[in-house]
Amino acid sequence: MPGPLPVPPATDRQAPRTDDRTDVPFALRVAASWSWRIGLVVVVGGVLVYLLGMVSLLVIPLMIAGLVAALLMPVKNALRRRMPNGLAVAVTLVGFFSVIAAALLLVGQQLALGFTSLWSEARAGIQQTLDWLSQGPLRLTTSEIDQFLQDIGDAAQNNSASILSGALSFGTTAGHVGAGTLLTVFTLIFFLLDGGRIWRFVVGLAPVPARAAVDGAGRRGWTSMASYVRVQMLVAAVDAIGIGVGAAIIGVPLALPLGVLVFLGSFIPIVGALATGSVAVMLALVTNGWVNALVMLAIVLLVQQVEGHILQPLIMGPAVALHPLAVVLAVAGGTLLAGIPGALFSVPILAVLNTSVRYIAHRAWEYDPVVAQEGWPIGGGHGISGPATAEQEPPSPANTPELHAPAAPALQEELSP
């Protein structure tokens, strides 16, 4: 019987193969994978923001029209039940622009009356300043004051080219504002008149397996933006009434225009009303003295406390599902990137992204009756709307109330043509 086979010496054995991946710690591999992906997203996002900034004359009117359309869509749908679609759009827009024109006319009258009295107070203030310069600690003579004013006039004349360039730049900006206003009105008309068909065309640009997910996420994002606009209207009205009525009670001039200014500024959440309220404080200081200014400051801070501790958590938070810290960071980041337009649109964009991403993460289009009515293919593909795995179940209404099916009919009505 043959004996056991001889074992080769250790020097002749083949060295065990090692995987190069074992030389890199698992945590470092995961961090590197996340890093290049996040970096790629940041780079693509930055390029996209830069390109959109190059066509801001088109982007800003489009976004303003979207916000206004979300606000007016329920009115248009209510009228549509009683009249044709085109007539409902016309009545809605005529009523909307009539309200704006009436408000501007009222504010213009108040400004005309208020500036008449303010001008006399300003002249008295200038005279008091001149008296202080001549009789106060400086003891300036009349000739010295005249020479100082003459130097100011000479400086303005020597820099006439810069002043003219600024005036021309202002004229160009005014032309852009006029063109943007016309484009906003034109876009708003078609959003209200044919929004459903426009959206279905956009969804049709996506790959076939992804159309159901894109459609459902877009509709949920539209609902979130509409909720934001309506709730922000309420918050802005509370801020304007609080600061405007407070200014009128303590005798600050131009209380009504101040209220309108606060209303417009409040569409920049949290910081807008505070910034515009500071104008009321400065006006109170100039016209009524520092005691009146302190009272006005207390009123502004009280209104801000009501907004921050009552309106934002109880009304705005449930409407857009955003934490106040996220709102503040979004406003700050939007301001740094795009100035006033960035501050205005950052929160609604964040609300839309938040709702859309959560909708896709829950694969809610597979159980959305509105998407089913549109006839998009669901499942059977390898794209975003591929078949759900065995572990995936329909989202629980208790955990994700924004994805619950009863909200679908109202959403279908808002986006219908």
XYZ file of C-alpha atoms in Angstrom:
417
model
C 0.000 0.000 0.000
C 1.557 3.295 -1.045
C 2.467 5.739 1.693
C 1.383 9.374 2.006
C 2.444 11.812 -0.650
C 5.485 13.869 0.224
C 4.806 17.401 1.384
C 6.763 19.990 -0.551
C 9.047 22.196 1.431
C 7.664 25.465 2.725
C 9.819 27.449 0.342
C 8.121 25.779 -2.660
C 4.555 26.560 -1.542
C 2.641 29.285 -3.384
C 2.161 32.382 -1.189
C -1.476 33.049 -0.338
C -3.055 35.820 -2.451
C -4.172 38.870 -0.582
C -6.940 41.227 -1.648
C -5.696 44.768 -2.087
C -8.982 46.048 -0.606
C -8.053 44.534 2.761
C -5.132 46.953 2.967
C -7.617 49.881 3.173
C -9.833 50.033 6.269
C -13.520 49.549 5.586
C -14.461 52.875 7.190
C -12.005 54.723 4.930
C -13.390 52.999 1.811
C -16.926 54.013 2.768
C -15.826 57.582 3.504
C -14.030 57.804 0.157
C -17.044 56.462 -1.716
C -19.314 58.986 -0.065
C -16.791 61.812 -0.558
C -16.442 61.593 -4.325
C -20.176 61.167 -4.779
C -21.005 64.149 -2.548
C -18.287 66.165 -4.254
C -19.744 65.337 -7.658
C -23.217 66.409 -6.501
C -21.829 69.687 -5.137
C -19.944 70.406 -8.370
C -22.952 69.638 -10.559
C -25.182 71.716 -8.285
C -22.753 74.635 -8.421
C -22.561 74.492 -12.216
C -26.352 74.351 -12.400
C -26.739 77.396 -10.116
C -24.153 79.275 -12.201
C -25.921 78.466 -15.460
C -29.305 79.435 -14.018
C -27.770 82.714 -12.838
C -26.799 83.472 -16.423
C -30.455 83.296 -17.456
C -31.936 84.838 -14.307
C -34.184 87.039 -16.460
C -35.979 83.838 -17.471
C -35.683 81.837 -14.246
C -36.924 84.456 -11.759
C -40.162 85.291 -13.656
C -40.807 81.572 -14.095
C -40.473 80.939 -10.351
C -42.573 83.965 -9.393
C -45.276 82.802 -11.789
C -45.172 79.360 -10.177
C -45.653 80.791 -6.674
C -48.533 83.034 -7.770
C -50.130 80.195 -9.751
C -50.024 77.981 -6.659
C -51.822 80.744 -4.756
C -54.482 81.393 -7.399
C -55.106 77.823 -8.539
C -57.858 77.090 -5.939
C -59.732 80.255 -6.977
C -59.471 79.332 -10.632
C -60.655 75.758 -9.940
C -63.633 77.030 -7.948
C -64.648 79.318 -10.830
C -64.074 76.561 -13.366
C -66.969 74.575 -11.916
C -69.313 77.368 -13.036
C -67.728 78.622 -16.261
C -65.301 77.585 -19.028
C -61.623 77.245 -18.204
C -60.492 80.312 -20.179
C -63.135 82.558 -18.624
C -62.241 81.271 -15.139
C -58.588 82.178 -15.727
C -59.542 85.648 -16.999
C -61.786 86.383 -14.011
C -59.132 85.155 -11.583
C -56.376 87.294 -13.079
C -58.555 90.404 -13.398
C -59.576 90.112 -9.761
C -55.976 89.514 -8.643
C -54.553 92.476 -10.533
C -57.459 94.693 -9.427
C -56.621 93.981 -5.789
C -52.950 94.797 -6.417
C -53.812 98.026 -8.249
C -56.174 99.147 -5.475
C -53.533 98.444 -2.830
C -50.879 100.369 -4.768
C -53.247 103.314 -5.258
C -54.056 103.449 -1.544
C -50.398 103.197 -0.559
C -49.453 105.865 -3.107
C -51.988 108.295 -1.655
C -50.719 107.644 1.859
C -47.127 108.172 0.734
C -48.007 111.450 -0.991
C -49.745 112.763 2.115
C -47.101 111.466 4.487
C -44.093 112.766 2.589
C -45.611 116.265 2.573
C -45.450 116.394 6.354
C -42.142 114.538 6.451
C -40.582 117.041 4.095
C -41.418 119.915 6.405
C -39.992 117.951 9.326
C -36.891 117.159 7.280
C -36.389 120.850 6.483
C -36.739 121.694 10.173
C -34.203 118.984 10.983
C -31.751 120.355 8.413
C -32.119 123.831 9.888
C -31.515 122.467 13.384
C -28.383 120.738 12.135
C -27.078 123.968 10.598
C -27.799 125.845 13.818
C -25.905 123.217 15.817
C -22.928 123.447 13.449
C -22.749 127.222 13.891
C -23.680 127.537 17.590
C -22.530 124.166 18.931
C -19.065 122.942 19.878
C -17.754 123.205 16.301
C -18.533 126.955 16.003
C -18.495 126.892 12.215
C -19.096 130.196 10.455
C -21.594 130.656 7.644
C -18.788 130.968 5.089
C -17.250 127.680 6.248
C -20.589 125.877 5.956
C -21.111 127.356 2.488
C -17.608 126.237 1.492
C -18.378 122.710 2.741
C -21.561 122.592 0.667
C -19.645 123.950 -2.327
C -17.078 121.146 -1.944
C -19.890 118.593 -1.994
C -21.234 120.123 -5.200
C -17.771 120.112 -6.807
C -17.253 116.459 -5.839
C -20.562 115.540 -7.444
C -19.621 117.438 -10.607
C -16.179 115.825 -10.807
C -17.742 112.366 -10.524
C -20.501 113.055 -13.021
C -19.313 110.187 -15.233
C -19.780 107.682 -12.401
C -23.159 109.165 -11.556
C -24.225 108.966 -15.198
C -23.011 105.357 -15.406
C -25.060 104.522 -12.305
C -28.114 106.181 -13.815
C -27.702 104.206 -17.031
C -27.289 101.007 -15.011
C -30.488 101.839 -13.142
C -32.251 102.342 -16.450
C -31.045 98.959 -17.674
C -32.238 97.331 -14.454
C -35.608 99.010 -14.817
C -35.851 97.654 -18.360
C -35.062 94.140 -17.100
C -37.698 94.499 -14.383
C -40.283 95.553 -16.966
C -39.411 92.664 -19.268
C -39.451 90.248 -16.334
C -42.870 91.515 -15.249
C -44.345 90.939 -18.693
C -42.797 87.478 -18.840
C -44.179 86.674 -15.377
C -47.717 87.671 -16.375
C -47.468 85.740 -19.636
C -46.187 82.621 -17.861
C -48.803 82.922 -15.123
C -51.598 82.959 -17.701
C -50.441 79.698 -19.241
C -49.754 78.054 -15.883
C -53.388 78.666 -14.917
C -54.802 77.985 -18.352
C -52.869 74.876 -19.375
C -50.797 73.791 -16.386
C -51.848 70.134 -16.562
C -50.781 69.666 -20.185
C -47.497 71.493 -19.560
C -46.713 69.185 -16.645
C -47.572 66.037 -18.623
C -45.222 67.206 -21.381
C -42.414 67.668 -18.825
C -43.061 64.204 -17.360
C -42.977 62.745 -20.870
C -39.357 63.881 -21.225
C -38.305 61.418 -18.490
C -37.462 57.773 -19.265
C -40.550 55.561 -19.424
C -39.814 53.542 -16.244
C -39.282 56.778 -14.274
C -42.366 58.700 -15.426
C -44.670 57.468 -12.676
C -42.170 58.466 -9.971
C -41.453 61.852 -11.578
C -45.164 62.569 -11.950
C -46.029 61.669 -8.369
C -43.023 63.466 -6.856
C -43.726 66.588 -8.904
C -47.367 66.676 -7.863
C -46.460 66.278 -4.202
C -43.842 68.999 -4.559
C -46.438 71.301 -6.114
C -48.780 70.651 -3.189
C -46.008 71.486 -0.723
C -45.211 74.727 -2.541
C -48.887 75.714 -2.625
C -49.147 75.069 1.122
C -46.073 77.200 1.707
C -47.432 80.147 -0.295
C -50.817 80.114 1.444
C -49.380 79.786 4.935
C -46.751 82.446 4.237
C -49.553 84.781 3.121
C -51.159 84.300 6.546
C -47.871 84.837 8.382
C -47.106 87.964 6.340
C -50.581 89.356 7.029
C -50.158 88.844 10.787
C -46.743 90.556 10.716
C -48.045 93.471 8.653
C -51.136 94.007 10.801
C -49.156 93.772 14.033
C -46.411 96.205 13.039
C -48.682 98.530 11.026
C -51.339 98.842 13.720
C -48.674 99.256 16.389
C -47.037 102.067 14.394
C -50.391 103.796 13.940
C -51.219 103.580 17.665
C -47.964 105.182 18.815
C -48.129 107.870 16.129
C -45.434 106.777 13.659
C -46.146 108.380 10.253
C -46.765 106.310 7.121
C -48.190 103.403 9.118
C -50.089 101.951 6.145
C -47.115 101.971 3.745
C -45.016 100.471 6.528
C -47.564 97.671 6.894
C -47.417 96.972 3.151
C -43.611 96.980 3.265
C -43.641 94.494 6.152
C -46.149 92.302 4.280
C -43.875 92.109 1.242
C -40.750 91.594 3.312
C -42.345 88.783 5.310
C -42.226 86.532 2.253
C -38.583 86.103 3.237
C -39.257 83.917 6.291
C -38.159 84.950 9.785
C -35.682 87.677 8.762
C -37.869 89.588 6.296
C -40.289 91.096 8.800
C -37.426 91.980 11.154
C -35.543 93.815 8.391
C -38.585 95.765 7.235
C -39.636 96.419 10.846
C -36.303 98.158 11.385
C -37.474 100.752 8.842
C -40.410 101.543 11.146
C -38.002 101.900 14.077
C -35.777 104.305 12.143
C -38.779 106.339 11.012
C -40.037 106.555 14.594
C -36.583 107.711 15.724
C -36.378 110.445 13.091
C -39.889 111.787 13.581
C -40.811 111.140 17.219
C -37.588 110.665 19.144
C -35.776 107.794 20.806
C -38.527 106.916 23.313
C -41.029 106.372 20.519
C -38.383 104.395 18.611
C -37.854 102.075 21.595
C -41.603 101.451 21.812
C -41.680 100.681 18.071
C -38.737 98.312 18.513
C -40.602 96.499 21.287
C -43.617 96.099 19.000
C -41.463 94.670 16.204
C -39.784 92.207 18.565
C -43.157 91.157 20.005
C -44.502 90.444 16.525
C -41.358 88.434 15.761
C -41.847 86.386 18.912
C -45.418 85.600 17.885
C -44.205 84.519 14.442
C -41.267 82.486 15.734
C -43.008 80.712 18.633
C -46.602 80.377 17.407
C -47.014 80.804 13.663
C -43.844 79.053 12.468
C -44.059 75.915 14.677
C -47.840 75.486 14.639
C -48.710 76.562 11.078
C -45.665 76.771 8.841
C -43.938 73.646 10.185
C -46.796 71.180 9.504
C -47.504 72.821 6.129
C -44.012 72.342 4.657
C -42.483 69.791 7.099
C -39.372 71.922 7.663
C -37.667 72.708 10.962
C -37.171 76.444 11.716
C -33.397 75.884 11.714
C -33.631 74.498 8.171
C -35.627 77.577 7.162
C -33.021 79.971 8.611
C -30.124 78.110 6.974
C -31.966 77.998 3.643
C -32.608 81.751 3.728
C -28.977 82.484 4.661
C -27.600 80.171 1.967
C -29.980 81.478 -0.671
C -29.022 85.060 0.174
C -25.314 84.278 -0.158
C -25.808 82.534 -3.505
C -28.393 84.732 -5.221
C -29.158 87.774 -3.068
C -32.804 88.769 -2.632
C -34.148 86.205 -5.166
C -32.240 83.482 -3.327
C -33.728 84.537 0.011
C -37.223 84.591 -1.498
C -37.119 81.227 -3.289
C -34.839 79.176 -1.026
C -37.552 77.972 1.372
C -40.129 76.919 -1.263
C -37.381 75.127 -3.225
C -36.288 73.314 -0.062
C -39.901 72.400 0.725
C -40.420 70.987 -2.773
C -37.180 68.983 -2.626
C -37.993 67.654 0.840
C -41.445 66.434 -0.176
C -40.322 65.011 -3.532
C -37.343 63.110 -2.113
C -39.450 61.608 0.676
C -42.076 60.592 -1.876
C -39.491 58.807 -4.028
C -37.767 57.237 -1.007
C -41.076 55.624 0.046
C -41.814 54.488 -3.555
C -45.203 56.049 -2.992
C -46.026 56.263 -6.712
C -46.728 52.534 -6.640
C -49.731 53.200 -4.389
C -50.744 56.681 -5.594
C -54.198 56.657 -7.272
C -53.506 59.960 -9.053
C -50.456 58.501 -10.788
C -52.480 55.397 -11.648
C -55.122 57.578 -13.324
C -52.472 59.125 -15.557
C -51.664 55.682 -17.010
C -47.898 55.773 -16.521
C -46.281 52.293 -16.443
C -45.557 51.183 -12.878
C -43.074 48.357 -12.270
C -41.517 45.941 -14.734
C -38.501 48.108 -15.522
C -35.021 48.718 -14.225
C -35.409 52.453 -13.652
C -36.557 54.387 -10.639
C -40.042 52.915 -10.850
C -38.930 49.272 -11.050
C -40.691 46.532 -9.091
C -40.648 46.759 -5.326
C -38.740 44.126 -3.432
C -40.346 41.705 -1.047
C -39.210 43.750 1.930
C -40.915 46.938 0.678
C -44.455 47.559 1.827
C -46.891 50.402 1.257
C -46.045 53.381 3.471
C -48.004 53.614 6.670
C -50.441 56.572 6.737
C -49.599 57.106 10.383
C -45.914 57.573 9.642
C -46.185 59.427 6.333
C -49.453 61.402 6.370
C -48.371 63.536 3.405
C -48.391 60.394 1.221
C -51.861 59.288 2.261
C -54.223 58.628 -0.635
C -57.197 60.891 0.347
C -55.151 63.977 -0.610
C -54.989 62.768 -4.209
C -58.315 64.107 -5.579
C -57.533 67.675 -4.555
C -54.091 67.372 -6.106
C -55.569 65.970 -9.302
C -57.918 68.958 -9.503
C -55.141 71.510 -9.028
C -52.966 70.060 -11.797
C -55.722 69.227 -14.234
C -55.810 71.246 -17.465
